[in-house]
Amino acid sequence: MKMNTKAKRFFQWVLFLILGLSIQLFLFSYEKEIKNISQELAQKIGEAGKKTVAIVDFNDLQGNVMELGRFLSEELSVAISASGKGFEVVDRLHLKALLKEHKLSFTGLIDKKSTQKLGQIAGVDALITGTITPFGDSVRVTVKILDVNTAKLIGAVTANIPKTKAIEELLERGIGDGFQMDPGGTTTSTRSSWGKTVKVDGFICKPGVCRRKEKDIICSVSLMNNGSEDREVKILADRNSDTGLVDNFGDMYWVTVKIGGREAGKGTLSNWIIAKFPSKVFVNIQLIAEDVNQEATHYTGIICIEGFKKLVAVQNIPVVK
C-alpha cells in the first residue's frame, strides 16, 4: 500500500523534528558538561588560592595528543577565564610561544621538574592537564589541577561527553605523540605509535624516516595500492591544501612534494600506482620542508590526495642521522 503525499510529508516532518531535537540534545549535553567542568575547576582553583593558571593540551592514556584534546583545552580555557573567581588564565598561544622558546613541548605529560620549570617561565602557580578516553557512545574526560611547585594534585574533575560525529572526527585527528619535558629542556618521545601504517581509501601508507639537510627536513612516506586495479594518485601540493609536516612542538610547515625525480611546491603531483597483485609495490613520497625547528625529534606527515575522503596523516616519523 503506497503512502499518500500528506502522509509522506507528515512522516518527513516527524523525522526532521526528531533529528533536530537529537542534535539540540547533544549540543545541550556537551555545553552542560563543559560548563560543569569549568565551574568545578574554577571553584577548586579559587579554594587553593592560586592566582595564575595555564592549560596544556589534553592527551589520551598513551600520551598522544589529538585534535579533540587541543579543542577541549581551548574550550575550557575560555570557560574558566570567564568564571570570575579571582585568578587569571594564561593565553594558550602565548604559553605555546614560551614553551617553544625554551624548547619544551605542549602536552599534558608533565613531571615535578617540568611543572617547576613551566611555573618559572610562564609565571603560573597551577597547571591544568587532562586525559581523554573514548567509550562506546561517549568520551571520558579527566581533568587535573597540579601545583607547579610540587606537582601534587590540587583537585580533579571527570565528565562524559556525548560522542557526536564532530567529536568522532576530532578523535581521529592525531597531531603527534605525547612528550615529557626533562629538566634540561629537551623532549623525549614516548614512542607509543612509531612505525604504524595508515589505511585510507584502499591505500596503505607507511612511515619512513626524516633526515635533516642543513636547516631543512626531508621526510619519506611510502604509499601502496591495496586494491585490485591500478589507480592514479594526485597529491595537492599548493599552500591552499593541507599537505605539510607537523613537528612534535605542534608547528606546521608547508612542503615541496617529491616522487622520484619529479617535485611540486604548488599545484598537483600525480603518479600511477599499480595494484598489489601480483606483488606489493610501494611508491616513495618525500615531503621537504625548509627552515625547520632543529630540536624536533619526529614529524607527522599530512598528505592531501584529490578524491580521497580523508587526509592521509602518518604520525611519528622519526628524525634520524
Short mmCIF file of C-alpha atoms in Angstrom, two decimals:
data_model
loop_
_atom_site.label_atom_id
_atom_site.label_comp_id
_atom_site.label_asym_id
_atom_site.label_seq_id
_atom_site.Cartn_x
_atom_site.Cartn_y
_atom_site.Cartn_z
CA MET A 1 0.00 0.00 0.00
CA LYS A 2 1.52 3.33 -1.10
CA MET A 3 1.80 6.26 1.27
CA ASN A 4 -0.13 9.34 0.11
CA THR A 5 1.51 12.77 -0.24
CA LYS A 6 0.19 14.18 3.05
CA ALA A 7 1.31 11.11 4.95
CA LYS A 8 4.77 11.33 3.37
CA ARG A 9 5.12 14.98 4.31
CA PHE A 10 3.98 14.28 7.85
CA PHE A 11 6.44 11.39 8.14
CA GLN A 12 9.29 13.56 6.81
CA TRP A 13 8.35 16.35 9.21
CA VAL A 14 8.41 13.94 12.16
CA LEU A 15 11.85 12.62 11.13
CA PHE A 16 13.16 16.16 10.72
CA LEU A 17 11.79 17.10 14.15
CA ILE A 18 13.35 14.04 15.78
CA LEU A 19 16.71 14.75 14.12
CA GLY A 20 16.60 18.40 15.17
CA LEU A 21 15.75 17.51 18.76
CA SER A 22 18.56 14.92 18.84
CA ILE A 23 21.11 17.47 17.65
CA GLN A 24 19.89 20.04 20.18
CA LEU A 25 20.06 17.42 22.93
CA PHE A 26 23.65 16.54 22.04
CA LEU A 27 24.65 20.23 21.95
CA PHE A 28 22.91 20.92 25.24
CA SER A 29 24.59 17.94 26.88
CA TYR A 30 28.05 18.94 25.57
CA GLU A 31 27.71 22.57 26.64
CA LYS A 32 26.38 21.48 30.02
CA GLU A 33 29.40 19.21 30.61
CA ILE A 34 31.88 21.93 29.59
CA LYS A 35 30.14 24.39 31.89
CA ASN A 36 30.12 21.92 34.80
CA ILE A 37 33.80 21.06 34.33
CA SER A 38 34.86 24.71 34.15
CA GLN A 39 32.79 25.68 37.21
CA GLU A 40 34.21 22.84 39.32
CA LEU A 41 37.77 23.61 38.20
CA ALA A 42 37.35 27.32 38.92
CA GLN A 43 35.96 26.53 42.38
CA LYS A 44 38.90 24.25 43.24
CA ILE A 45 41.48 26.73 41.89
CA GLY A 46 39.92 29.54 43.92
CA GLU A 47 39.83 27.42 47.10
CA ALA A 48 43.52 26.57 46.64
CA GLY A 49 44.37 30.27 46.46
CA LYS A 50 46.03 30.04 43.04
CA LYS A 51 46.26 33.31 41.12
CA THR A 52 47.58 32.30 37.68
CA VAL A 53 46.90 29.04 35.81
CA ALA A 54 47.87 27.51 32.47
CA ILE A 55 46.10 24.80 30.47
CA VAL A 56 48.08 22.39 28.29
CA ASP A 57 46.78 20.13 25.51
CA PHE A 58 44.90 17.07 26.74
CA ASN A 59 46.13 13.65 25.62
CA ASP A 60 45.00 10.02 25.58
CA LEU A 61 46.19 7.37 28.06
CA GLN A 62 49.26 6.65 25.90
CA GLY A 63 50.31 10.29 25.90
CA ASN A 64 49.29 11.03 22.32
CA VAL A 65 47.82 14.47 21.65
CA MET A 66 44.82 14.69 19.33
CA GLU A 67 42.72 17.48 17.91
CA LEU A 68 39.96 16.74 20.41
CA GLY A 69 42.41 17.26 23.28
CA ARG A 70 43.51 20.59 21.87
CA PHE A 71 39.89 21.60 21.21
CA LEU A 72 38.72 20.78 24.75
CA SER A 73 41.71 22.62 26.22
CA GLU A 74 40.74 25.72 24.26
CA GLU A 75 37.07 25.42 25.25
CA LEU A 76 37.89 25.08 28.94
CA SER A 77 40.45 27.87 28.78
CA VAL A 78 37.76 30.29 27.62
CA ALA A 79 35.13 28.97 30.04
CA ILE A 80 37.43 29.11 33.08
CA SER A 81 38.63 32.61 32.16
CA ALA A 82 35.04 33.82 32.37
CA SER A 83 34.41 32.29 35.79
CA GLY A 84 35.37 35.43 37.73
CA LYS A 85 36.91 33.50 40.64
CA GLY A 86 39.85 35.88 41.17
CA PHE A 87 42.56 34.19 39.11
CA GLU A 88 44.00 34.62 35.61
CA VAL A 89 44.38 32.08 32.80
CA VAL A 90 47.50 32.39 30.64
CA ASP A 91 46.67 32.75 26.94
CA ARG A 92 47.44 29.40 25.30
CA LEU A 93 49.10 30.92 22.23
CA HIS A 94 51.39 32.93 24.50
CA LEU A 95 52.10 29.80 26.54
CA LYS A 96 52.93 27.83 23.42
CA ALA A 97 55.34 30.55 22.27
CA LEU A 98 57.09 30.49 25.66
CA LEU A 99 57.40 26.71 25.60
CA LYS A 100 58.77 26.76 22.08
CA GLU A 101 61.28 29.46 23.01
CA HIS A 102 62.55 27.28 25.86
CA LYS A 103 62.39 24.11 23.74
CA LEU A 104 59.68 22.50 25.82
CA SER A 105 56.68 20.59 24.49
CA PHE A 106 53.00 21.41 24.88
CA THR A 107 51.23 18.32 26.19
CA GLY A 108 49.75 17.01 29.41
CA LEU A 109 52.52 14.55 30.29
CA ILE A 110 54.43 16.59 32.87
CA ASP A 111 56.51 15.66 35.93
CA LYS A 112 57.60 17.64 39.01
CA LYS A 113 60.70 19.23 37.48
CA SER A 114 58.75 20.08 34.36
CA THR A 115 55.98 21.83 36.27
CA GLN A 116 58.53 23.83 38.24
CA LYS A 117 60.25 24.92 35.04
CA LEU A 118 56.92 25.80 33.46
CA GLY A 119 55.97 27.82 36.52
CA GLN A 120 59.20 29.79 36.23
CA ILE A 121 59.00 30.64 32.54
CA ALA A 122 55.23 31.25 32.36
CA GLY A 123 54.71 32.78 35.80
CA VAL A 124 51.94 30.37 36.78
CA ASP A 125 51.29 28.63 40.09
CA ALA A 126 48.83 26.00 38.87
CA LEU A 127 48.67 23.79 35.80
CA ILE A 128 45.62 22.09 34.27
CA THR A 129 46.16 18.81 32.42
CA GLY A 130 43.70 16.27 31.05
CA THR A 131 43.22 12.84 29.55
CA ILE A 132 40.64 11.63 27.04
CA THR A 133 39.33 8.06 26.89
CA PRO A 134 36.79 7.10 24.17
CA PHE A 135 33.98 4.71 25.05
CA GLY A 136 31.01 3.47 23.03
CA ASP A 137 28.70 6.49 22.93
CA SER A 138 30.77 8.95 24.94
CA VAL A 139 34.23 10.27 25.69
CA ARG A 140 35.52 10.21 29.26
CA VAL A 141 37.39 13.41 30.14
CA THR A 142 39.53 13.57 33.28
CA VAL A 143 40.92 17.00 34.17
CA LYS A 144 43.52 17.57 36.90
CA ILE A 145 44.85 20.69 38.63
CA LEU A 146 48.51 20.47 39.66
CA ASP A 147 50.56 22.70 41.93
CA VAL A 148 53.54 23.76 39.78
CA ASN A 149 55.98 23.73 42.71
CA THR A 150 55.20 20.23 43.95
CA ALA A 151 53.31 18.62 41.02
CA LYS A 152 50.82 17.45 43.66
CA LEU A 153 47.17 17.12 42.78
CA ILE A 154 45.06 20.06 43.95
CA GLY A 155 41.82 18.77 42.50
CA ALA A 156 40.28 16.75 39.69
CA VAL A 157 37.07 16.66 37.67
CA THR A 158 35.66 13.92 35.43
CA ALA A 159 32.86 14.07 32.87
CA ASN A 160 31.34 12.11 29.99
CA ILE A 161 30.88 14.00 26.73
CA PRO A 162 28.48 12.57 24.10
CA LYS A 163 30.31 11.17 21.08
CA THR A 164 28.78 13.14 18.20
CA LYS A 165 30.03 12.97 14.62
CA ALA A 166 32.08 16.13 15.17
CA ILE A 167 33.65 14.66 18.31
CA GLU A 168 34.49 11.42 16.45
CA GLU A 169 36.20 13.37 13.67
CA LEU A 170 38.31 15.27 16.20
CA LEU A 171 39.20 11.97 17.89
CA GLU A 172 40.55 10.61 14.61
CA ARG A 173 42.81 13.60 14.01
CA GLY A 174 46.03 12.92 15.86
CA ILE A 175 48.58 15.71 15.91
CA GLY A 176 51.58 13.92 17.32
CA ASP A 177 52.93 11.85 20.16
CA GLY A 178 52.98 12.77 23.83
CA PHE A 179 56.26 14.17 25.15
CA GLN A 180 57.70 14.62 28.56
CA MET A 181 59.78 17.64 29.45
CA ASP A 182 63.06 16.90 31.19
CA PRO A 183 65.00 19.32 33.39
CA GLY A 184 67.36 20.16 30.56
CA GLY A 185 64.55 21.38 28.36
CA THR A 186 64.73 18.64 25.75
CA THR A 187 61.91 16.33 24.71
CA THR A 188 61.77 12.57 24.97
CA SER A 189 59.25 10.67 22.87
CA THR A 190 57.05 8.01 24.40
CA ARG A 191 57.40 6.16 21.08
CA SER A 192 53.97 4.67 21.61
CA SER A 193 52.96 4.75 17.96
CA TRP A 194 56.13 4.91 15.87
CA GLY A 195 56.04 2.85 12.69
CA LYS A 196 52.28 2.44 12.44
CA THR A 197 50.77 2.17 8.97
CA VAL A 198 47.66 4.03 7.90
CA LYS A 199 44.87 2.63 5.70
CA VAL A 200 42.76 5.09 3.73
CA ASP A 201 40.64 4.82 0.58
CA GLY A 202 42.11 1.48 -0.48
CA PHE A 203 45.73 2.50 0.07
CA ILE A 204 48.27 1.59 2.72
CA CYS A 205 50.57 4.39 3.87
CA LYS A 206 53.73 3.52 5.78
CA PRO A 207 56.08 5.93 7.60
CA GLY A 208 59.73 6.07 6.63
CA VAL A 209 62.24 8.37 8.30
CA CYS A 210 63.10 12.06 8.38
CA ARG A 211 66.60 13.30 7.61
CA ARG A 212 68.00 16.76 8.11
CA LYS A 213 69.69 18.64 5.29
CA GLU A 214 71.20 21.79 6.78
CA LYS A 215 68.13 23.77 8.00
CA ASP A 216 65.65 21.66 6.03
CA ILE A 217 63.97 18.33 6.75
CA ILE A 218 63.12 15.54 4.29
CA CYS A 219 60.51 13.03 5.48
CA SER A 220 59.62 9.93 3.49
CA VAL A 221 56.27 8.16 3.33
CA SER A 222 55.51 5.02 1.31
CA LEU A 223 52.16 4.53 -0.42
CA MET A 224 50.83 1.17 -1.67
CA ASN A 225 47.72 0.46 -3.71
CA ASN A 226 45.91 -2.25 -1.75
CA GLY A 227 43.23 -2.79 -4.39
CA SER A 228 43.00 -4.98 -7.47
CA GLU A 229 43.17 -2.19 -10.07
CA ASP A 230 45.83 0.38 -10.89
CA ARG A 231 45.00 3.88 -9.66
CA GLU A 232 46.27 7.38 -10.28
CA VAL A 233 47.12 9.42 -7.21
CA LYS A 234 47.08 13.22 -7.42
CA ILE A 235 48.74 14.90 -4.44
CA LEU A 236 47.69 18.51 -3.81
CA ALA A 237 50.92 20.37 -3.13
CA ASP A 238 49.93 24.03 -3.03
CA ARG A 239 49.52 26.15 0.09
CA ASN A 240 45.74 26.10 -0.19
CA SER A 241 45.81 22.37 0.59
CA ASP A 242 46.57 20.70 3.92
CA THR A 243 49.65 18.85 2.66
CA GLY A 244 52.52 19.52 5.03
CA LEU A 245 54.59 18.44 8.03
CA VAL A 246 53.83 18.97 11.71
CA ASP A 247 56.66 18.61 14.23
CA ASN A 248 56.32 17.40 17.81
CA PHE A 249 56.08 21.01 19.01
CA GLY A 250 52.86 21.42 17.00
CA ASP A 251 54.36 23.69 14.33
CA MET A 252 53.22 23.08 10.74
CA TYR A 253 55.39 23.59 7.66
CA TRP A 254 54.47 23.91 4.01
CA VAL A 255 56.30 21.35 1.90
CA THR A 256 57.58 20.54 -1.53
CA VAL A 257 56.37 17.09 -2.59
CA LYS A 258 58.78 14.82 -4.47
CA ILE A 259 58.15 11.47 -6.17
CA GLY A 260 61.18 10.03 -7.91
CA GLY A 261 62.76 12.81 -9.95
CA ARG A 262 59.61 14.92 -10.06
CA GLU A 263 58.63 17.51 -7.48
CA ALA A 264 55.98 20.16 -6.91
CA GLY A 265 55.66 23.03 -4.47
CA LYS A 266 52.32 24.09 -5.88
CA GLY A 267 49.54 22.58 -7.97
CA THR A 268 49.35 18.78 -8.09
CA LEU A 269 51.83 15.95 -8.47
CA SER A 270 50.30 12.80 -9.96
CA ASN A 271 51.58 9.24 -10.12
CA TRP A 272 50.07 5.93 -11.18
CA ILE A 273 50.35 3.21 -8.52
CA ILE A 274 49.84 -0.34 -9.68
CA ALA A 275 47.72 -2.76 -7.68
CA LYS A 276 49.32 -5.03 -5.07
CA PHE A 277 48.83 -8.13 -7.17
CA PRO A 278 51.00 -9.98 -8.11
CA SER A 279 53.45 -8.11 -5.87
CA LYS A 280 53.30 -5.35 -3.31
CA VAL A 281 54.69 -2.13 -4.76
CA PHE A 282 55.27 0.91 -2.57
CA VAL A 283 55.80 4.36 -4.05
CA ASN A 284 58.12 6.57 -2.02
CA ILE A 285 56.87 10.12 -1.39
CA GLN A 286 59.16 12.78 0.05
CA LEU A 287 57.88 15.80 1.97
CA ILE A 288 60.51 18.55 2.11
CA ALA A 289 60.19 21.49 4.49
CA GLU A 290 62.54 24.45 4.79
CA ASP A 291 64.00 26.19 7.85
CA VAL A 292 62.50 23.84 10.45
CA ASN A 293 63.00 23.60 14.21
CA GLN A 294 66.26 21.71 14.69
CA GLU A 295 65.10 20.43 18.09
CA ALA A 296 62.21 18.41 16.62
CA THR A 297 62.53 14.66 17.14
CA HIS A 298 59.79 13.47 14.80
CA TYR A 299 57.11 14.69 12.40
CA THR A 300 53.59 13.88 11.29
CA GLY A 301 53.25 13.82 7.51
CA ILE A 302 49.93 15.08 6.15
CA ILE A 303 49.12 14.38 2.51
CA CYS A 304 46.05 15.75 0.75
CA ILE A 305 45.12 13.50 -2.19
CA GLU A 306 42.49 14.52 -4.70
CA GLY A 307 39.35 12.40 -4.41
CA PHE A 308 40.24 10.90 -1.02
CA LYS A 309 37.57 11.21 1.67
CA LYS A 310 40.16 11.90 4.37
CA LEU A 311 43.62 13.39 4.67
CA VAL A 312 46.44 10.85 4.82
CA ALA A 313 48.10 11.53 8.18
CA VAL A 314 51.16 9.41 9.04
CA GLN A 315 52.20 10.09 12.60
CA ASN A 316 55.54 9.98 14.38
CA ILE A 317 58.04 9.74 11.54
CA PRO A 318 61.36 9.73 13.44
CA VAL A 319 64.26 12.05 12.69
CA VAL A 320 67.43 10.01 12.13
CA LYS A 321 71.00 10.99 11.36
#
